[in-house]
Amino acid sequence: MRVLHVAAEIFPLVKTGGLADVVGALPPALAALGADVRLLLPGLPAITESVLHPRLVWQGGPLFGAARVAIRLGRMPYSKLPVYIVDAPWFFRRPGSPYQSPQGVEWADNLQRFALLGWAGAHIAGGELDPAWTPTVVHTHDWHAAMTCAYLAANPAATARSVFTVHNLAYQGLFSQGDFGQLGLPSAFLHSHGIEYHGQLSFMKAGLKYARRITTVSPTYSAEIATHEFGCGLDGVIRGRRSDVSGILNGVDTAVWNPATDPSLVAPYDAQALEGKARCKAALQAQMGLAAQPDAPLFGVVSRLTSQKGLDLVLAALPALLAGGAQLALQGAGDPVLEAAFQAAADAHPGRVAVRIGYDETFAHRLIAGADLIMVPSRFEPCGLTQLYGLRYGTLPLARRVGGLADTVTDASDEALRQGSATGFLFGAATPAALESAIARALALYREPARWRAVMHQAMAQDFSWAGSAARYLELYRVMTGEPH
Ligand code: ADP
Ligand code: GLC
């Protein structure tokens, strides 16, 4: 089975969120199961600087306004998987994120940039760019790679089947309909059955309409996106493809997230020897300026600060959390209003609330290891990875019962506690009161150390490694193509 993964970011080179973690971990997990896997990535600075032994396989242009475009084939550092790079310096050699300038403004030519990425995917699939290797399956991730599915549908040379994975339906890649002519697609694609969306062009819709199969990153989210509440305006399109949509949970890259071997931690630990976790907590309290109280329940947050993540609820519930004797440690970046509000909370409660505004991979590991709980009160959450990292680090998730959070955390109800299946705390309504009641249950359990420890053990025993999820993707490829693995 030859599989090409197309995406805009990959851990550890370029990361804005969990998408990068998945693109960094799933392809190697598929390769470990015997698939012949390659990647296609845009030639962003961090990627072109790190890819090993790149060689030219195709040179062309002008394309989408770029005078010169080359496709190079090299190997990824770390995984050593073969990777095609779209080398178009005019489009990709820029500072900032793959999508935005350093000032946080969307790049004005994102239509051309990500159309080119999709075009390259479809033409690798057609054998036109590298006749030495053509994929059987092209697996595309989020709107950035979704145009691959449209160009595949328009490319008679390509026989590959396409999979489109929705990591987050809220980001859709919407562009002006007036720019359709620049895409080089037949006019039939500019239709409500195609990529037209309320007078605009939607790259997300290209994936939803033209992929052979659609997946999302958890079973619950795959059902949610067919509803008005979670469908972000595309629920009708998704309902139209119901029999082609499925959910496959993300995993944890255990080479990166393992408390027993994590080089970021002051002391490693595992479920059998938890002393190291107490040292991680003391170090976190010291580093963040929190009072050195080993017995104060320490709630952690590592998150993008956007309305999706529901962190305004944490601000509203903060008085209740502090009244219960707890501490809060947050690392995050994003919405300036939320950044300022958390900073103000830290200023108002020195020693009890500590906030680091910014993005810091190493410190994220330290925070997740040192905290007792990890809060993920999201309004919607396609899968969520931080709660999975929390489970593995014995840091109990306190999360909203939504999307992948509902699929991965077992609430510490009386019943689950009796049965020994509890791994965290879930709440239903996106209200401060519902969050406060989950916080109260967590605080009560924390005062019973033996029971708390039993839940930690159960959390740490959960297996969310990639092997299981990768096997599910392989099975999907097999069903689509009729090929054995
Ligand atoms: P999303 O992709 O919606 O942001 P996920 O939970 O799937 O949510 O993935 C978030 C990823 O980004 C995790 O690896 C998390 O540790 C990381 N992350 C989020 N915010 C920060 C931050 N401020 N610093 C470091 N890592 C962060
Ligand atoms: C998105 C989602 C998150 C998911 C991640 C990786 O960013 O918001 O829930 O875990 O993609 O699939």
Short mmCIF file of C-alpha atoms and ligand atoms in Angstrom, two decimals:
data_model
loop_
_atom_site.label_atom_id
_atom_site.label_comp_id
_atom_site.label_asym_id
_atom_site.label_seq_id
_atom_site.Cartn_x
_atom_site.Cartn_y
_atom_site.Cartn_z
CA MET A 1 0.00 0.00 0.00
CA ARG A 2 1.58 3.27 -1.15
CA VAL A 3 0.27 6.27 0.81
CA LEU A 4 1.01 9.97 0.33
CA HIS A 5 0.20 12.24 3.29
CA VAL A 6 -0.33 15.89 2.37
CA ALA A 7 -0.25 18.50 5.13
CA ALA A 8 0.93 22.02 5.96
CA GLU A 9 2.64 21.39 9.29
CA ILE A 10 4.63 18.66 10.99
CA PHE A 11 6.08 18.25 14.47
CA PRO A 12 8.79 19.16 15.43
CA LEU A 13 9.59 21.43 12.46
CA VAL A 14 6.43 23.51 12.02
CA LYS A 15 3.62 23.39 14.57
CA THR A 16 0.62 25.55 15.32
CA GLY A 17 -1.41 22.84 17.06
CA GLY A 18 -2.25 19.17 17.35
CA LEU A 19 -2.37 18.75 13.54
CA ALA A 20 1.44 18.87 13.53
CA ASP A 21 1.65 16.21 16.23
CA VAL A 22 -0.59 13.91 14.17
CA VAL A 23 1.28 14.49 10.90
CA GLY A 24 4.56 13.83 12.73
CA ALA A 25 3.38 10.56 14.26
CA LEU A 26 0.77 8.87 12.05
CA PRO A 27 2.91 8.35 8.90
CA PRO A 28 5.76 6.63 10.80
CA ALA A 29 3.17 4.48 12.62
CA LEU A 30 1.73 3.43 9.24
CA ALA A 31 5.23 2.68 7.95
CA ALA A 32 5.88 0.53 11.02
CA LEU A 33 2.84 -1.52 9.98
CA GLY A 34 4.34 -2.10 6.55
CA ALA A 35 2.83 0.69 4.43
CA ASP A 36 5.03 2.49 1.88
CA VAL A 37 4.46 6.04 3.16
CA ARG A 38 5.64 9.39 1.83
CA LEU A 39 4.86 12.96 2.80
CA LEU A 40 4.18 16.09 0.77
CA LEU A 41 4.87 19.37 2.59
CA PRO A 42 5.21 23.03 1.59
CA GLY A 43 8.79 24.28 1.45
CA LEU A 44 8.54 26.45 4.58
CA PRO A 45 11.93 27.59 5.93
CA ALA A 46 12.05 25.14 8.86
CA ILE A 47 11.22 22.29 6.50
CA THR A 48 13.64 23.05 3.65
CA GLU A 49 16.43 23.65 6.19
CA SER A 50 15.91 20.27 7.88
CA VAL A 51 15.06 17.80 5.15
CA LEU A 52 17.93 15.40 4.49
CA HIS A 53 19.51 14.87 1.05
CA PRO A 54 16.92 16.71 -1.07
CA ARG A 55 17.16 16.07 -4.80
CA LEU A 56 15.23 17.63 -7.64
CA VAL A 57 12.52 15.42 -9.13
CA TRP A 58 10.59 18.04 -11.09
CA GLN A 59 11.06 21.63 -12.16
CA GLY A 60 8.28 23.76 -13.59
CA GLY A 61 6.40 27.01 -13.53
CA PRO A 62 4.94 29.48 -13.71
CA LEU A 63 2.22 28.08 -11.45
CA PHE A 64 -0.40 30.02 -9.48
CA GLY A 65 1.74 33.13 -9.93
CA ALA A 66 5.03 31.60 -8.79
CA ALA A 67 7.62 31.92 -11.53
CA ARG A 68 9.51 28.79 -10.46
CA VAL A 69 8.27 25.69 -8.67
CA ALA A 70 10.37 22.63 -7.97
CA ILE A 71 9.50 19.36 -6.33
CA ARG A 72 12.34 17.89 -4.29
CA LEU A 73 12.47 14.48 -2.69
CA GLY A 74 14.39 14.00 0.54
CA ARG A 75 14.05 12.32 3.89
CA MET A 76 12.54 13.60 7.10
CA PRO A 77 14.92 14.07 10.00
CA TYR A 78 13.87 11.76 12.88
CA SER A 79 11.47 9.39 11.05
CA LYS A 80 13.60 9.20 7.87
CA LEU A 81 10.42 8.88 5.80
CA PRO A 82 10.66 10.07 2.18
CA VAL A 83 9.23 13.55 1.79
CA TYR A 84 8.35 15.65 -1.26
CA ILE A 85 8.84 19.36 -0.75
CA VAL A 86 7.02 21.98 -2.82
CA ASP A 87 9.93 24.34 -3.30
CA ALA A 88 8.34 27.64 -4.26
CA PRO A 89 10.35 30.30 -2.44
CA TRP A 90 8.00 33.07 -3.52
CA PHE A 91 5.16 31.37 -1.61
CA PHE A 92 6.79 29.55 1.26
CA ARG A 93 10.12 31.12 2.27
CA ARG A 94 8.56 33.44 4.82
CA PRO A 95 8.72 33.99 8.56
CA GLY A 96 5.61 33.51 10.69
CA SER A 97 3.23 30.57 10.69
CA PRO A 98 2.28 28.58 7.59
CA TYR A 99 -0.95 30.59 7.41
CA GLN A 100 -0.20 34.00 8.89
CA SER A 101 2.43 36.72 9.00
CA PRO A 102 4.38 37.25 12.24
CA GLN A 103 1.80 39.97 13.00
CA GLY A 104 -1.01 37.41 12.89
CA VAL A 105 -2.49 38.51 9.55
CA GLU A 106 -3.54 35.77 7.08
CA TRP A 107 -1.18 35.72 4.10
CA ALA A 108 -3.00 37.48 1.25
CA ASP A 109 -2.05 34.76 -1.25
CA ASN A 110 -3.17 31.71 0.77
CA LEU A 111 -5.46 30.70 -2.08
CA GLN A 112 -2.51 30.36 -4.45
CA ARG A 113 -0.17 28.86 -1.82
CA PHE A 114 -2.48 26.05 -0.78
CA ALA A 115 -3.89 25.50 -4.26
CA LEU A 116 -0.29 24.82 -5.29
CA LEU A 117 0.15 22.32 -2.45
CA GLY A 118 -3.02 20.50 -3.57
CA TRP A 119 -2.06 20.65 -7.24
CA ALA A 120 1.30 19.06 -6.38
CA GLY A 121 -0.43 16.28 -4.42
CA ALA A 122 -2.75 15.45 -7.30
CA HIS A 123 0.06 15.47 -9.85
CA ILE A 124 2.35 13.30 -7.75
CA ALA A 125 -0.65 10.97 -7.60
CA GLY A 126 -0.91 11.10 -11.39
CA GLY A 127 2.76 10.16 -11.79
CA GLU A 128 3.47 13.41 -13.66
CA LEU A 129 5.94 14.82 -11.11
CA ASP A 130 7.76 11.67 -10.02
CA PRO A 131 7.11 8.72 -12.35
CA ALA A 132 9.20 6.52 -10.01
CA TRP A 133 6.54 6.44 -7.30
CA THR A 134 2.77 6.88 -7.45
CA PRO A 135 0.54 6.46 -4.41
CA THR A 136 -2.48 4.20 -4.16
CA VAL A 137 -3.99 6.45 -1.48
CA VAL A 138 -3.59 10.17 -0.99
CA HIS A 139 -4.38 11.20 2.59
CA THR A 140 -4.99 14.93 3.02
CA HIS A 141 -5.23 16.88 6.27
CA ASP A 142 -7.47 19.91 6.91
CA TRP A 143 -8.31 22.70 4.45
CA HIS A 144 -4.65 23.42 3.71
CA ALA A 145 -4.30 20.11 1.85
CA ALA A 146 -7.93 19.65 0.80
CA MET A 147 -7.55 21.02 -2.73
CA THR A 148 -5.58 17.86 -3.50
CA CYS A 149 -8.95 16.10 -3.61
CA ALA A 150 -10.38 18.56 -6.16
CA TYR A 151 -7.29 18.42 -8.39
CA LEU A 152 -7.33 14.63 -8.16
CA ALA A 153 -10.94 14.62 -9.32
CA ALA A 154 -9.90 16.83 -12.24
CA ASN A 155 -6.80 14.80 -13.14
CA PRO A 156 -7.56 11.90 -15.47
CA ALA A 157 -4.02 10.56 -15.02
CA ALA A 158 -4.56 9.88 -11.32
CA THR A 159 -6.21 6.69 -10.11
CA ALA A 160 -5.32 7.13 -6.43
CA ARG A 161 -8.16 7.16 -3.90
CA SER A 162 -8.31 10.12 -1.53
CA VAL A 163 -8.95 10.40 2.20
CA PHE A 164 -9.67 13.77 3.77
CA THR A 165 -9.22 14.10 7.52
CA VAL A 166 -11.03 16.95 9.27
CA HIS A 167 -8.94 18.03 12.22
CA ASN A 168 -10.94 21.16 12.82
CA LEU A 169 -14.03 22.16 10.85
CA ALA A 170 -13.90 25.72 12.18
CA TYR A 171 -10.98 26.66 9.94
CA GLN A 172 -12.26 26.38 6.38
CA GLY A 173 -9.98 28.23 3.97
CA LEU A 174 -12.56 30.63 2.48
CA PHE A 175 -11.60 32.80 -0.48
CA SER A 176 -13.19 35.19 -2.92
CA GLN A 177 -15.20 33.54 -5.68
CA GLY A 178 -13.67 36.03 -8.10
CA ASP A 179 -10.38 34.15 -7.74
CA PHE A 180 -11.79 30.86 -9.06
CA GLY A 181 -10.11 31.45 -12.44
CA GLN A 182 -6.70 31.26 -10.77
CA LEU A 183 -7.29 27.68 -9.66
CA GLY A 184 -7.21 26.26 -13.18
CA LEU A 185 -10.15 23.97 -12.50
CA PRO A 186 -13.06 23.24 -14.89
CA SER A 187 -16.02 25.55 -14.30
CA ALA A 188 -18.13 22.62 -13.04
CA PHE A 189 -16.14 22.83 -9.80
CA LEU A 190 -17.59 26.31 -9.17
CA HIS A 191 -20.95 24.99 -8.13
CA SER A 192 -22.82 24.36 -4.89
CA HIS A 193 -22.04 20.67 -5.54
CA GLY A 194 -18.37 21.68 -5.76
CA ILE A 195 -16.25 24.18 -3.86
CA GLU A 196 -18.65 27.12 -4.01
CA TYR A 197 -19.86 28.08 -0.54
CA HIS A 198 -22.34 30.94 -0.08
CA GLY A 199 -20.74 33.05 -2.78
CA GLN A 200 -17.20 32.14 -1.72
CA LEU A 201 -14.71 29.38 -2.42
CA SER A 202 -14.21 26.85 0.37
CA PHE A 203 -11.10 24.69 0.35
CA MET A 204 -12.53 22.66 3.23
CA LYS A 205 -15.50 21.86 1.00
CA ALA A 206 -13.13 20.58 -1.68
CA GLY A 207 -12.12 17.87 0.77
CA LEU A 208 -15.66 17.16 1.89
CA LYS A 209 -17.00 16.93 -1.67
CA TYR A 210 -14.20 15.26 -3.62
CA ALA A 211 -12.47 12.92 -1.15
CA ARG A 212 -13.42 9.29 -1.52
CA ARG A 213 -13.60 8.95 2.26
CA ILE A 214 -13.79 11.52 5.05
CA THR A 215 -12.47 10.93 8.53
CA THR A 216 -12.42 13.01 11.68
CA VAL A 217 -10.16 12.57 14.64
CA SER A 218 -12.68 11.04 17.04
CA PRO A 219 -15.91 9.05 16.66
CA THR A 220 -17.96 11.56 18.66
CA TYR A 221 -16.78 14.52 16.53
CA SER A 222 -17.67 12.57 13.38
CA ALA A 223 -21.27 12.48 14.58
CA GLU A 224 -21.21 16.05 15.92
CA ILE A 225 -20.15 17.65 12.62
CA ALA A 226 -23.34 16.40 11.00
CA THR A 227 -25.32 18.66 13.37
CA HIS A 228 -26.17 22.33 13.13
CA GLU A 229 -24.47 22.99 16.49
CA PHE A 230 -21.03 21.70 15.45
CA GLY A 231 -21.23 21.72 11.65
CA CYS A 232 -19.85 25.26 11.15
CA GLY A 233 -22.25 25.70 8.23
CA LEU A 234 -21.08 22.50 6.53
CA ASP A 235 -23.31 20.03 8.39
CA GLY A 236 -25.57 19.67 5.33
CA VAL A 237 -22.59 18.74 3.16
CA ILE A 238 -21.45 16.25 5.79
CA ARG A 239 -24.90 14.70 6.13
CA GLY A 240 -24.84 14.25 2.36
CA ARG A 241 -21.71 12.08 2.74
CA ARG A 242 -22.81 10.28 5.90
CA SER A 243 -21.91 6.78 4.74
CA ASP A 244 -18.38 7.94 3.83
CA VAL A 245 -17.60 9.64 7.16
CA SER A 246 -15.95 7.90 10.08
CA GLY A 247 -13.99 8.79 13.21
CA ILE A 248 -10.56 7.45 14.13
CA LEU A 249 -9.03 8.67 17.39
CA ASN A 250 -5.63 10.29 17.42
CA GLY A 251 -2.86 8.66 19.41
CA VAL A 252 0.05 9.80 21.53
CA ASP A 253 3.58 9.77 20.14
CA THR A 254 5.10 7.81 23.00
CA ALA A 255 8.62 8.61 21.84
CA VAL A 256 7.85 12.26 22.62
CA TRP A 257 5.35 11.96 25.48
CA ASN A 258 6.57 9.43 28.04
CA PRO A 259 7.15 10.51 31.66
CA ALA A 260 9.70 7.73 32.15
CA THR A 261 12.04 9.02 29.44
CA ASP A 262 11.03 12.69 28.96
CA PRO A 263 14.26 14.75 28.89
CA SER A 264 12.31 17.93 29.74
CA LEU A 265 11.45 16.73 33.25
CA VAL A 266 13.54 17.31 36.37
CA ALA A 267 12.74 13.74 37.42
CA PRO A 268 11.36 10.91 35.33
CA TYR A 269 8.56 8.77 36.72
CA ASP A 270 6.08 6.07 35.85
CA ALA A 271 3.01 4.48 37.38
CA GLN A 272 5.11 2.20 39.58
CA ALA A 273 7.38 4.97 40.86
CA LEU A 274 5.53 8.25 41.21
CA GLU A 275 8.06 10.10 43.43
CA GLY A 276 9.39 11.89 40.34
CA LYS A 277 5.99 13.45 39.72
CA ALA A 278 6.10 15.16 43.14
CA ARG A 279 9.51 16.57 42.21
CA CYS A 280 8.11 17.79 38.87
CA LYS A 281 5.31 19.53 40.77
CA ALA A 282 7.73 21.23 43.17
CA ALA A 283 9.90 22.35 40.23
CA LEU A 284 6.88 23.69 38.36
CA GLN A 285 5.69 25.64 41.41
CA ALA A 286 9.17 27.10 41.85
CA GLN A 287 9.63 27.95 38.17
CA MET A 288 6.24 29.61 37.85
CA GLY A 289 6.38 31.44 41.18
CA LEU A 290 3.58 29.44 42.78
CA ALA A 291 3.64 28.82 46.53
CA ALA A 292 5.65 25.69 47.38
CA GLN A 293 2.68 23.68 48.64
CA PRO A 294 2.94 19.98 47.82
CA ASP A 295 -0.63 19.38 48.97
CA ALA A 296 -2.35 22.18 47.03
CA PRO A 297 -4.16 20.66 44.04
CA LEU A 298 -2.48 22.15 40.98
CA PHE A 299 -4.67 22.67 37.91
CA GLY A 300 -2.81 23.09 34.62
CA VAL A 301 -3.72 24.46 31.19
CA VAL A 302 -1.63 24.21 28.01
CA SER A 303 -3.62 25.62 25.14
CA ARG A 304 -4.13 27.90 22.24
CA LEU A 305 -6.17 30.77 23.67
CA THR A 306 -9.21 30.79 21.38
CA SER A 307 -12.93 30.66 22.02
CA GLN A 308 -12.88 26.95 20.98
CA LYS A 309 -10.97 26.06 24.13
CA GLY A 310 -13.59 27.48 26.58
CA LEU A 311 -10.98 29.07 28.82
CA ASP A 312 -13.28 31.99 29.62
CA LEU A 313 -15.09 29.39 31.73
CA VAL A 314 -11.89 28.86 33.72
CA LEU A 315 -11.70 32.60 34.40
CA ALA A 316 -15.31 32.56 35.57
CA ALA A 317 -14.71 29.53 37.80
CA LEU A 318 -11.41 30.85 39.19
CA PRO A 319 -12.88 32.14 42.49
CA ALA A 320 -14.34 28.69 43.21
CA LEU A 321 -11.08 26.99 42.29
CA LEU A 322 -9.06 29.26 44.59
CA ALA A 323 -11.62 28.98 47.41
CA GLY A 324 -10.98 25.23 47.30
CA GLY A 325 -7.28 25.82 48.05
CA ALA A 326 -6.12 25.02 44.50
CA GLN A 327 -3.48 26.62 42.31
CA LEU A 328 -3.65 27.34 38.57
CA ALA A 329 -0.74 27.20 36.10
CA LEU A 330 -1.47 28.21 32.51
CA GLN A 331 0.68 28.36 29.40
CA GLY A 332 -1.00 29.65 26.28
CA ALA A 333 -1.04 32.17 23.50
CA GLY A 334 -3.60 33.57 21.11
CA ASP A 335 -6.52 35.91 21.69
CA PRO A 336 -5.08 39.11 23.25
CA VAL A 337 -8.21 39.58 25.39
CA LEU A 338 -7.78 36.15 26.99
CA GLU A 339 -4.03 36.66 27.34
CA ALA A 340 -4.65 39.92 29.22
CA ALA A 341 -7.39 38.41 31.39
CA PHE A 342 -5.19 35.51 32.52
CA GLN A 343 -2.28 37.85 33.11
CA ALA A 344 -4.55 40.03 35.26
CA ALA A 345 -5.67 36.94 37.21
CA ALA A 346 -2.04 36.06 37.89
CA ASP A 347 -1.31 39.63 39.03
CA ALA A 348 -4.33 39.53 41.35
CA HIS A 349 -3.40 36.18 42.92
CA PRO A 350 0.38 35.98 43.21
CA GLY A 351 1.60 32.58 44.31
CA ARG A 352 -1.74 30.99 43.46
CA VAL A 353 -2.25 31.72 39.76
CA ALA A 354 0.72 31.68 37.38
CA VAL A 355 0.59 32.41 33.66
CA ARG A 356 3.13 32.08 30.86
CA ILE A 357 2.00 33.74 27.67
CA GLY A 358 3.74 32.13 24.74
CA TYR A 359 4.48 28.88 23.01
CA ASP A 360 7.12 26.65 24.59
CA GLU A 361 7.25 22.94 23.80
CA THR A 362 9.66 21.99 26.62
CA PHE A 363 7.71 23.89 29.23
CA ALA A 364 4.47 22.26 28.04
CA HIS A 365 5.98 18.91 29.05
CA ARG A 366 7.02 20.30 32.43
CA LEU A 367 3.62 21.82 33.07
CA ILE A 368 1.73 18.67 32.15
CA ALA A 369 4.06 16.55 34.30
CA GLY A 370 3.98 18.88 37.30
CA ALA A 371 0.25 19.56 37.48
CA ASP A 372 -2.26 17.30 39.23
CA LEU A 373 -5.00 18.03 36.71
CA ILE A 374 -5.10 19.29 33.13
CA MET A 375 -8.13 21.41 32.25
CA VAL A 376 -9.65 21.17 28.77
CA PRO A 377 -13.07 22.86 28.98
CA SER A 378 -13.50 23.15 25.20
CA ARG A 379 -16.69 24.30 23.50
CA PHE A 380 -15.84 21.78 20.79
CA GLU A 381 -12.85 19.48 20.49
CA PRO A 382 -12.31 17.29 17.42
CA CYS A 383 -9.93 15.04 19.37
CA GLY A 384 -7.69 16.96 21.73
CA LEU A 385 -4.21 15.77 22.57
CA THR A 386 -3.43 17.51 25.86
CA GLN A 387 -5.91 15.33 27.74
CA LEU A 388 -4.18 12.26 26.26
CA TYR A 389 -0.80 13.60 27.40
CA GLY A 390 -2.38 14.26 30.82
CA LEU A 391 -3.61 10.67 31.08
CA ARG A 392 -0.19 9.33 30.26
CA TYR A 393 1.50 11.63 32.79
CA GLY A 394 -0.97 10.80 35.58
CA THR A 395 -2.34 14.36 35.35
CA LEU A 396 -6.07 13.85 35.47
CA PRO A 397 -8.05 15.56 32.70
CA LEU A 398 -10.89 17.82 33.77
CA ALA A 399 -12.69 18.29 30.48
CA ARG A 400 -15.98 19.05 28.80
CA ARG A 401 -17.95 16.02 27.59
CA VAL A 402 -17.58 16.85 23.90
CA GLY A 403 -15.82 15.44 20.81
CA GLY A 404 -12.67 13.46 21.46
CA LEU A 405 -12.66 14.49 25.12
CA ALA A 406 -15.83 12.44 25.65
CA ASP A 407 -14.22 9.50 23.81
CA THR A 408 -10.98 9.43 25.79
CA VAL A 409 -11.80 10.39 29.40
CA THR A 410 -13.95 8.30 31.75
CA ASP A 411 -15.66 10.52 34.30
CA ALA A 412 -15.08 9.73 37.98
CA SER A 413 -18.75 9.04 38.66
CA ASP A 414 -19.54 6.96 41.76
CA GLU A 415 -20.15 4.03 39.47
CA ALA A 416 -16.86 4.42 37.55
CA LEU A 417 -14.94 4.92 40.80
CA ARG A 418 -16.45 1.70 42.16
CA GLN A 419 -15.57 -0.18 39.00
CA GLY A 420 -12.08 1.30 38.82
CA SER A 421 -12.64 2.69 35.31
CA ALA A 422 -12.47 6.44 36.14
CA THR A 423 -9.66 8.44 34.52
CA GLY A 424 -10.72 12.08 34.98
CA PHE A 425 -13.62 14.49 35.35
CA LEU A 426 -16.15 15.47 32.70
CA PHE A 427 -18.82 18.16 32.73
CA GLY A 428 -21.69 18.78 30.33
CA ALA A 429 -22.94 22.34 29.87
CA ALA A 430 -20.48 25.02 28.74
CA THR A 431 -21.27 27.08 31.84
CA PRO A 432 -19.21 28.23 34.82
CA ALA A 433 -21.62 26.37 37.14
CA ALA A 434 -21.06 23.04 35.38
CA LEU A 435 -17.29 23.55 35.42
CA GLU A 436 -17.39 24.55 39.09
CA SER A 437 -19.26 21.39 39.99
CA ALA A 438 -16.60 19.25 38.23
CA ILE A 439 -13.90 21.23 40.05
CA ALA A 440 -15.68 20.53 43.35
CA ARG A 441 -15.74 16.79 42.61
CA ALA A 442 -12.06 16.86 41.70
CA LEU A 443 -11.16 18.74 44.90
CA ALA A 444 -13.14 16.25 47.00
CA LEU A 445 -11.38 13.26 45.44
CA TYR A 446 -7.99 14.95 45.79
CA ARG A 447 -8.54 14.98 49.57
CA GLU A 448 -8.67 11.18 49.47
CA PRO A 449 -5.12 10.39 48.33
CA ALA A 450 -5.56 6.62 48.00
CA ARG A 451 -8.60 6.98 45.74
CA TRP A 452 -6.91 9.75 43.75
CA ARG A 453 -3.88 7.55 43.24
CA ALA A 454 -6.10 4.70 42.00
CA VAL A 455 -7.56 7.01 39.34
CA MET A 456 -4.05 8.13 38.37
CA HIS A 457 -3.04 4.52 37.89
CA GLN A 458 -6.07 3.86 35.72
CA ALA A 459 -5.32 7.00 33.67
CA MET A 460 -1.70 6.01 33.14
CA ALA A 461 -2.72 2.50 32.10
CA GLN A 462 -4.74 3.80 29.12
CA ASP A 463 -3.26 2.82 25.77
CA PHE A 464 -3.59 5.63 23.25
CA SER A 465 -0.49 4.71 21.28
CA TRP A 466 -0.55 5.30 17.52
CA ALA A 467 -0.29 1.65 16.55
CA GLY A 468 -4.01 0.99 17.10
CA SER A 469 -5.15 4.12 15.24
CA ALA A 470 -2.72 3.51 12.39
CA ALA A 471 -4.13 0.00 11.99
CA ARG A 472 -7.61 1.55 11.66
CA TYR A 473 -6.42 3.89 8.92
CA LEU A 474 -4.76 1.00 7.10
CA GLU A 475 -8.00 -0.94 7.27
CA LEU A 476 -9.82 2.07 5.78
CA TYR A 477 -7.27 2.28 2.93
CA ARG A 478 -7.69 -1.44 2.33
CA VAL A 479 -11.48 -1.17 2.14
CA MET A 480 -11.21 1.81 -0.26
CA THR A 481 -8.72 0.23 -2.62
CA GLY A 482 -9.42 -3.46 -2.31
CA GLU A 483 -5.65 -3.91 -1.79
CA PRO A 484 -4.25 -6.01 1.01
CA HIS A 485 -1.87 -4.19 3.39
P1 ADP B 1 -5.39 22.08 19.02
O1 ADP B 1 -4.75 21.40 17.89
O2 ADP B 1 -6.83 22.41 18.79
O3 ADP B 1 -4.63 23.26 19.50
P2 ADP B 1 -4.69 19.68 20.56
O4 ADP B 1 -4.97 19.36 21.99
O5 ADP B 1 -5.00 18.65 19.56
O6 ADP B 1 -5.44 21.05 20.25
O7 ADP B 1 -3.15 19.97 20.35
C1 ADP B 1 -2.51 21.05 20.92
C2 ADP B 1 -1.02 20.79 20.83
O8 ADP B 1 -0.35 22.03 20.94
C3 ADP B 1 -0.49 19.94 21.97
O9 ADP B 1 0.67 19.27 21.55
C4 ADP B 1 -0.16 21.00 23.03
O10 ADP B 1 0.79 20.55 23.97
C5 ADP B 1 0.39 22.10 22.15
N1 ADP B 1 0.26 23.44 22.69
C6 ADP B 1 -0.83 24.24 22.71
N2 ADP B 1 -0.55 25.43 23.24
C7 ADP B 1 0.76 25.40 23.56
C8 ADP B 1 1.67 26.34 24.15
N3 ADP B 1 1.27 27.57 24.50
N4 ADP B 1 2.95 25.95 24.32
C9 ADP B 1 3.36 24.71 23.95
N5 ADP B 1 2.56 23.79 23.41
C10 ADP B 1 1.28 24.13 23.21
C1 GLC B 2 -7.25 20.14 15.70
C2 GLC B 2 -8.26 19.98 16.81
C3 GLC B 2 -7.80 19.05 17.93
C4 GLC B 2 -7.13 17.82 17.36
C5 GLC B 2 -6.01 18.23 16.42
C6 GLC B 2 -5.26 17.05 15.83
O1 GLC B 2 -6.36 21.16 15.92
O2 GLC B 2 -8.65 21.23 17.36
O3 GLC B 2 -8.92 18.66 18.71
O4 GLC B 2 -6.61 17.03 18.42
O5 GLC B 2 -6.53 18.96 15.36
O6 GLC B 2 -6.13 16.16 15.14
#
